[in-house]
XYZ file of C-alpha atoms in Angstrom:
393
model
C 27.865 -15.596 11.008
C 24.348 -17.225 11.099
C 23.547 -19.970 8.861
C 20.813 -19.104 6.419
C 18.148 -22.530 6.295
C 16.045 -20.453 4.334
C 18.876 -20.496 1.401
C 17.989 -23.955 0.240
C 14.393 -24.699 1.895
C 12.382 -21.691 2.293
C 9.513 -23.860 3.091
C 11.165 -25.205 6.174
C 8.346 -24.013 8.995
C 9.862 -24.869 11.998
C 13.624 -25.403 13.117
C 15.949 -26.112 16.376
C 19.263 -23.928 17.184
C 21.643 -23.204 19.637
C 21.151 -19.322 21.337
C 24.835 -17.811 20.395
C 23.638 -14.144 22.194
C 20.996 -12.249 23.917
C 20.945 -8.752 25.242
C 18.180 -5.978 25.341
C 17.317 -3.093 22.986
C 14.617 -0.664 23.147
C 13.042 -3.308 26.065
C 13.034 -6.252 23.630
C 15.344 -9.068 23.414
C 17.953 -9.185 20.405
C 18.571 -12.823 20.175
C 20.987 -14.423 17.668
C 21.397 -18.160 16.918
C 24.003 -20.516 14.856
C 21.187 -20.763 12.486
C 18.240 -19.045 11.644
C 15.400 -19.758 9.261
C 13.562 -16.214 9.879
C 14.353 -14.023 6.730
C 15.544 -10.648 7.950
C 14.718 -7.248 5.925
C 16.866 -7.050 2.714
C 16.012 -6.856 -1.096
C 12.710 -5.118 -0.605
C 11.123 -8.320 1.051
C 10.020 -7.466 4.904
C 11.157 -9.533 7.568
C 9.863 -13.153 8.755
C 7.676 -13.133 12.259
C 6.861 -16.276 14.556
C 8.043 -17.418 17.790
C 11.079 -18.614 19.767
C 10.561 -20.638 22.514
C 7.512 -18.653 23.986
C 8.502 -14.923 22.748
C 6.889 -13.942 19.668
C 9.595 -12.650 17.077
C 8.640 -8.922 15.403
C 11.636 -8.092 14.215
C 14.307 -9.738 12.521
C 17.407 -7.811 11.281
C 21.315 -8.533 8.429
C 22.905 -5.313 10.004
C 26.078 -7.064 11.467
C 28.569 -8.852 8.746
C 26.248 -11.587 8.536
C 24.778 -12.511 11.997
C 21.143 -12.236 11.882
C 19.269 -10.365 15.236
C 16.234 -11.604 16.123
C 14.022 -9.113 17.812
C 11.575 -10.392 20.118
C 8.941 -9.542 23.143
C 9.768 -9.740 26.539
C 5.999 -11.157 26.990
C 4.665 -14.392 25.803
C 1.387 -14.780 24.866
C 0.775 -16.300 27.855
C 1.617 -12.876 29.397
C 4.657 -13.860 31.445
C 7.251 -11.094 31.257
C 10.945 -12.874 30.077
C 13.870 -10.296 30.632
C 16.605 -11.546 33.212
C 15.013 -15.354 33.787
C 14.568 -15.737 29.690
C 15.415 -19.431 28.825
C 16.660 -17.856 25.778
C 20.789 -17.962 27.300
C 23.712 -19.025 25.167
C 24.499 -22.224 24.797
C 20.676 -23.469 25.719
C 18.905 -24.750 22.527
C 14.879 -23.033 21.448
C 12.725 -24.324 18.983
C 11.579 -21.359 16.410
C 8.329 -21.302 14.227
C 7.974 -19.176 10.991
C 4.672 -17.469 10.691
C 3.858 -19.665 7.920
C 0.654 -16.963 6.627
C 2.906 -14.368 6.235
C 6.282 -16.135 4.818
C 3.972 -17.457 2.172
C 2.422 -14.350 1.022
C 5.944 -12.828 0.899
C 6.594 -15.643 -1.313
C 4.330 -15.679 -3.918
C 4.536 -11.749 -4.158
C 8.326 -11.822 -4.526
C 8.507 -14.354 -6.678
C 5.505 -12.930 -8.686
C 7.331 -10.044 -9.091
C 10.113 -11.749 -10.627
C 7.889 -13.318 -13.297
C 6.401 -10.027 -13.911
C 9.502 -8.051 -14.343
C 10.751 -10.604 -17.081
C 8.014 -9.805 -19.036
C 8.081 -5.964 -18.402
C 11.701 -6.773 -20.101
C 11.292 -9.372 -22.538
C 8.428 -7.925 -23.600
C 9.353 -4.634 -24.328
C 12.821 -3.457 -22.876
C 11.351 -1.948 -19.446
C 13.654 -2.507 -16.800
C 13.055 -2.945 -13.223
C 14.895 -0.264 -11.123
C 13.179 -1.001 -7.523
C 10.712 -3.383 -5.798
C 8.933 -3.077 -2.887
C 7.049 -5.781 -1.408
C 4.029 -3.649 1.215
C 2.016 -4.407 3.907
C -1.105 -4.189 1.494
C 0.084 -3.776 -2.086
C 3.668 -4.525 -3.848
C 5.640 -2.005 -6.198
C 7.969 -2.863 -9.226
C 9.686 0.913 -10.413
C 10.143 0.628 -14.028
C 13.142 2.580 -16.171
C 10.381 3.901 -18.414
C 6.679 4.775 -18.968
C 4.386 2.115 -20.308
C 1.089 2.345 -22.090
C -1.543 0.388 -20.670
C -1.660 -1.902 -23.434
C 1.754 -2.680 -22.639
C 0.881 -3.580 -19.206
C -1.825 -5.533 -20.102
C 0.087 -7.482 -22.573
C 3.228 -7.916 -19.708
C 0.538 -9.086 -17.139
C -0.986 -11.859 -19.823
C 2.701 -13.169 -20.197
C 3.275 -13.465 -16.837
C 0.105 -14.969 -15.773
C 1.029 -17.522 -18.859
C 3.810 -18.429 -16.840
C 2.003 -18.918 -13.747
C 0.109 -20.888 -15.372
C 2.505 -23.769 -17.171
C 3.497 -24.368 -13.198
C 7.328 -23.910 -14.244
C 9.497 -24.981 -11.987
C 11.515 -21.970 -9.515
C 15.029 -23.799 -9.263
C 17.516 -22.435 -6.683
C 20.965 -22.033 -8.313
C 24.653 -20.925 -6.865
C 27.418 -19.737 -9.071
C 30.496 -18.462 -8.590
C 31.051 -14.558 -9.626
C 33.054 -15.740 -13.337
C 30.196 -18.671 -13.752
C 27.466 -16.466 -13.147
C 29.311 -13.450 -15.774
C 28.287 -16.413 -18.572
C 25.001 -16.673 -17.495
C 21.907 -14.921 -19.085
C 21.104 -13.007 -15.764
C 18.485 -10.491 -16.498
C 20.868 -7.894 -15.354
C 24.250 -7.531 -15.231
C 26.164 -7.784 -12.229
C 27.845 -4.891 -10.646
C 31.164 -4.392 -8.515
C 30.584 -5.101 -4.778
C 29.559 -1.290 -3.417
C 30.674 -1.965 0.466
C 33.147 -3.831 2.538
C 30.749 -4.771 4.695
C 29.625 -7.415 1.617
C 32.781 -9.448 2.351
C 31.468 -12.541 4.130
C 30.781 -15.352 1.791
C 27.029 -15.844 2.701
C 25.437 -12.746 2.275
C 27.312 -12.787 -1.592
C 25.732 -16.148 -1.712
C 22.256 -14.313 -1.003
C 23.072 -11.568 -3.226
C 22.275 -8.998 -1.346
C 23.693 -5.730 0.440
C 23.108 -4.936 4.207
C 20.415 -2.859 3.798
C 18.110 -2.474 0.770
C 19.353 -4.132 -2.829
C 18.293 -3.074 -6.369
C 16.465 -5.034 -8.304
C 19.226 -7.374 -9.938
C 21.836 -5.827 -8.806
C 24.161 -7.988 -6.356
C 27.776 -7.746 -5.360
C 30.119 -10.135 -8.075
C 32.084 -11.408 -5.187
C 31.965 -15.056 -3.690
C 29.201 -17.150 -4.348
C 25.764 -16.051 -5.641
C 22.539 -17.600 -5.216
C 20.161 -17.649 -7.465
C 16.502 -17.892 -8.444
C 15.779 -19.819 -12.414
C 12.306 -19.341 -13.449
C 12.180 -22.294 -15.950
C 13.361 -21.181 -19.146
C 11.674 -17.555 -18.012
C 13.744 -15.470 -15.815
C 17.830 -15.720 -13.998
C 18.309 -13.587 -10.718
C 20.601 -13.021 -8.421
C 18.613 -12.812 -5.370
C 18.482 -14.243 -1.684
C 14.631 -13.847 -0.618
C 11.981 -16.845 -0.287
C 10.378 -18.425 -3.690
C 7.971 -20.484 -4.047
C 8.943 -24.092 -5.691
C 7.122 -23.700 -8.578
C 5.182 -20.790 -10.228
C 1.787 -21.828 -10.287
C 2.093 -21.902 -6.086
C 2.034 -18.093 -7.724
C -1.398 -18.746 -8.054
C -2.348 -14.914 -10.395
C 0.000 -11.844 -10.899
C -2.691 -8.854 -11.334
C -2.056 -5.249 -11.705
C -3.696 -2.981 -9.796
C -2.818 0.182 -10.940
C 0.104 2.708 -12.086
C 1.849 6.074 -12.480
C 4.439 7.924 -13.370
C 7.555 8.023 -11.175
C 10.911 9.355 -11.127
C 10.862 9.855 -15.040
C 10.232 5.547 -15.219
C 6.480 4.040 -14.151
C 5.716 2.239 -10.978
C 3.450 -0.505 -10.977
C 1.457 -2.041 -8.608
C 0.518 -5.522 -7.966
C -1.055 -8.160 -6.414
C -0.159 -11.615 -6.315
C -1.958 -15.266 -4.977
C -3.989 -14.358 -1.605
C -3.653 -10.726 -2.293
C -5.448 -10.399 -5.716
C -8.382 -12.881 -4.135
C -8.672 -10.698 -1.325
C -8.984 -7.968 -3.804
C -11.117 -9.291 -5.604
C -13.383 -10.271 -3.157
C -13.219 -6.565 -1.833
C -14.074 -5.059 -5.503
C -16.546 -7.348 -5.797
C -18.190 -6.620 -2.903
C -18.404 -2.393 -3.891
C -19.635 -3.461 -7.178
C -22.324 -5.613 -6.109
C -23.695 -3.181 -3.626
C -23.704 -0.660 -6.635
C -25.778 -2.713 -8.907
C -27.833 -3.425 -6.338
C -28.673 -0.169 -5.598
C -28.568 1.331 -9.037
C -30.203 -2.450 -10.519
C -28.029 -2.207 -13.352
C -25.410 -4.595 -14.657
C -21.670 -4.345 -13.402
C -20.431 -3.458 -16.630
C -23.159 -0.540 -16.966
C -22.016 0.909 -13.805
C -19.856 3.666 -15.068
C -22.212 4.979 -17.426
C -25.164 4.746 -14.643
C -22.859 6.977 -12.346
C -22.077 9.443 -14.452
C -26.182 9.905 -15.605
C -25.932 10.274 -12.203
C -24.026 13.200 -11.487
C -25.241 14.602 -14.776
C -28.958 14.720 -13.099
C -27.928 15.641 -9.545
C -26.056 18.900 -11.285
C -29.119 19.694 -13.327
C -30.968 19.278 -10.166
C -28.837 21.794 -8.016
C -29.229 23.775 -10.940
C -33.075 24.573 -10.921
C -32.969 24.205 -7.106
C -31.111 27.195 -7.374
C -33.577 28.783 -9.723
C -36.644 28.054 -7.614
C -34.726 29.242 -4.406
C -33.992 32.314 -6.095
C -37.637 32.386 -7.137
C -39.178 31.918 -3.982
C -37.005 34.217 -2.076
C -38.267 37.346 -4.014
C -41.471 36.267 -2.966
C -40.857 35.767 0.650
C -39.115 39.184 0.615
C -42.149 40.406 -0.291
C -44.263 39.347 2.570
C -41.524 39.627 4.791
C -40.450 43.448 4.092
C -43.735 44.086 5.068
C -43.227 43.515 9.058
C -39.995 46.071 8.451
C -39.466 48.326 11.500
C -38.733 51.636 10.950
C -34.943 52.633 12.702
C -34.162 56.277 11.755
C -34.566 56.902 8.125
C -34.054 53.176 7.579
C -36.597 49.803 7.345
C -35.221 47.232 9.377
C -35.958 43.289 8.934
C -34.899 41.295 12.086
C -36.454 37.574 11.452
C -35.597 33.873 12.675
C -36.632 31.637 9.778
C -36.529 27.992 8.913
C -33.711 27.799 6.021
C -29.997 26.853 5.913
C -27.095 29.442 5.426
C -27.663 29.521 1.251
C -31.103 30.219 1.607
C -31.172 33.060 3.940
C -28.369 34.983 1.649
C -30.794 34.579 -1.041
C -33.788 35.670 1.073
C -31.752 38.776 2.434
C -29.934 39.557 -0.564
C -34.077 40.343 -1.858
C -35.026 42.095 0.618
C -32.133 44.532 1.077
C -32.937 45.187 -3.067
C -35.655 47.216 -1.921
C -34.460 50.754 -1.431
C -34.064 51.541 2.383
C -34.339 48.163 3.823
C -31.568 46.407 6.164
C -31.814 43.111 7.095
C -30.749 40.633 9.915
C -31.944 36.904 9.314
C -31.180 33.857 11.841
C -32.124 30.095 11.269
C -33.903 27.780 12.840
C -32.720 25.366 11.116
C -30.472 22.517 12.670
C -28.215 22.279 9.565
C -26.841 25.969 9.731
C -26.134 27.945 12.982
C -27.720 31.008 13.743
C -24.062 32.538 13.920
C -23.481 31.422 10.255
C -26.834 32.443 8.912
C -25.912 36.024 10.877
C -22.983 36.230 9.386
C -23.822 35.795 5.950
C -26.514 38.436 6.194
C -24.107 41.095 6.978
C -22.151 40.566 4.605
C -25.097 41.348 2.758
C -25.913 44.271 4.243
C -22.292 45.964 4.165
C -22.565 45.199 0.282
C -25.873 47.209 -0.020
C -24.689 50.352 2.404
C-alpha cells in the first residue's frame, strides 16, 4: 500500500521515497514507492506528471489494492536511455517533483467544480451525476435540464464564493460520523471488494472512475468542507482556500442523457479563454469598425447583403448569358441536321451551365463548352454541359 502525501498537503511539490518495485510495461518503467505524492487517475481528475530521479513520469496509475504505479520513460531529458542500469532499484531512495503547472490547474478546476455543483444544488435541486476534469475544458453532468437563467444565477453564487476566499478544510470521518454529516450526497454501500484497504476509503474513491459524491461507507473517509458552502467525500487535490479558485465561468451547455452537461472553466483556464475570445473579437471590430457588442447584428447585415448579392449575381449571369448565346450560336458548325457549339471560354462551372443551357434553347443547337478558367476544370465545365445537352435531346 503506498502512502498518499497528497491526502493532507496537496501543495507538497517535491518529496523523497524509498523505490519498493520496478519492472517494464509497454517499454516504460512501472515504478512504485512507500510513498507517493503524484495523484493517480480516479474521481474524474487526470493523473499528476513530473519526474523521478531523471525519468519524466507520464503516467501514474490506483489499479492494485492501493499501491500506486508510476509510469515513467526509459529516457531522460538528457537523452540517456535507463532500462537495466536505472538507479530506480528497490531499496535505493529518488527524489520526485510534481509538475507544479499542471497539479495546480487540476486544482482549481476540481475544486471549482465543487463550488459550482453546490450551487447547481442549493440553488435549485440539480444534482451532479458526473464530472470530468479535460485536457482543455471540464464537464459537470447534471440530473436535469437548466434554463440559462438558472445557470447564470448558479455561476454568480459560485463566483460569490470564490470570492469571500472561504477556507477548503480537509476533513476525515469515520463511515457512522460522516452518516450525521450534511454531505451533499448521501453515501452509498461499498460497490467492490477491491475498496477494502483503509486508504483508498479514506480517499473516497473506487479503483477506477467515482461518481460525483458517491464513495464507499467503509473505513475512513476524507473529506473536502467548503466553508459553510459545500461537504464531499472526495480524495483529489484542493486548493487551500477558494479564492486560489481565482473565477468559475461557464462556457457553454447541452442536453445530455435526459440531465444537462455543463462546461466550465476555472482560474488559468477562463483567462486563457478569455484572452483567446478576446482576441477573435477584436480582430472583428477591427475589421467590421464596429463596437464588440454590435458585432452580432453587424454579421448578420452581413450575410443578409452577401445573399442579396448572390441573388442579383445570379440575375445578371442569367442576363448576360442569353446575350453571349447570342453571339456565340452564331460561330455554330453545322454536324448533320444539327448546329454544333464547341467553345473554350473564360467562366467557372456555374457560368458555363448558364451559358449552354441558352444556347441549346435555340432549336437545333448542341453545345460543348470548356473553361479557361483556373477555378473550374475543363473536365467539370464538360461535364456540366452534357448534362445539358442530354436534357435538351
Amino acid at each position: 500500500m503506498t502512502q498518499r502525501l497528497y491526502y493532507n498537503d496537496p501543495y507538497l511539490r517535491e518529496f523523497d521515497a524509498t523505490v519498493v518495485g520496478v519492472s517494464e510495461r509497454d517499454d516504460r518503467l512501472v515504478v512504485t514507492l512507500d510513498r507517493t505524492a503524484f495523484y493517480p487517475t480516479s474521481g474524474g481528475q487526470p493523473f499528476d506528471t513530473g519526474t523521478l530521479g531523471p525519468l519524466r513520469v507520464v503516467d501514474v496509475l490506483d489499479e492494485n489494492g492501493g499501491t500506486i504505479e508510476h509510469l515513467v520513460d526509459q529516457v531522460s531529458d538528457t537523452g540517456v536511455r535507463h532500462v537495466s542500469d536505472t538507479s530506480l532499484t528497490p531499496g535505493t531512495t529518488v527524489h520526485g517533483v510534481i509538475d507544479w503547472t499542471r497539479r495546480f490547474d487540476h486544482m482549481q478546476q476540481h475544486t471549482g467544480q465543487h463550488v459550482l455543483s453546490a450551487a447547481f444544488d442549493k440553488l435549485f435541486g440539480a444534482r451532479t451525476v458526473s464530472f470530468h476534469l479535460g485536457a482543455a475544458v471540464s464537464t459537470i453532468d447534471l440530473a436535469r435540464e437548466l434554463t440559462p437563467a438558472e445557470i447564470a444565477a448558479a455561476e454568480a453564487e459560485a463566483n460569490r464564493i470564490v470570492w469571500e476566499d472561504r477556507l477548503v478544510a480537509i476533513r476525515y470521518a469515520t463511515a457512522e460520523e460522516a452518516a450525521a454529516l450534511p454531505l451533499r450526497k448521501r453515501l452509498r454501500p461499498a460497490r467492490d471488494a477491491s475498496l477494502r484497504d483503509v486508504e483508498r476509503d479514506r480517499a473516497g474513491v473506487g479503483p477506477r472512475e467515482r461518481k460525483e459524491g458517491q464513495p464507499p461507507d467503509r473505513g475512513t473517509l476524507r473529506l473536502i468542507d467548503v466553508e459553510g458552502f459545500d461537504l464531499s467525500a472526495c480524495g483529489g487535490t484542493h486548493v487551500a482556500r477558494t479564492g486560489a479558485i481565482g473565477i468559475i465561468a461557464v462556457g457553454s451547455w447541452e442536453r445530455f442523457k435526459g440531465g444537462q452537461r455543463i462546461e466550465f472553466l476555472c482560474g488559468g483556464r477562463a483567462l486563457a479563454r478569455f484572452r483567446s475570445l478576446r482576441d477573435a473579437v477584436g480582430g472583428g471590430v477591427r475589421l467590421l469598425s464596429v463596437l464588440p457588442e454590435e458585432l452580432p447584428a453587424s454579421i448578420e447585415r452581413l450575410q443578409a447583403d452577401a445573399k442579396e448579392q448572390k441573388r442579383m449575381l445570379a440575375t445578371l449571369q442569367s442576363e448576360l448569358a442569353k446575350y453571349r448565346a447570342e453571339e456565340i450560336a452564331v460561330s455554330a458548325e453545322m454536324v448533320s441536321d444539327a448546329r454544333l457549339v464547341l467553345r473554350a471560354i473564360d467562366a467557372d462551372a456555374s457560368g458555363l451551365k448558364s451559358l449552354a443551357t441558352a444556347i441549346v434553347a435555340k432549336p437545333g443547337h448542341f453545345v460543348v463548352l470548356t473553361s479557361t478558367s483556373r477555378q473550374s476544370g475543363p473536365r467539370h465545365a464538360d461535364r456540366e454541359v452534357r448534362r445539358t445537352r442530354r436534357r435538351k435531346s
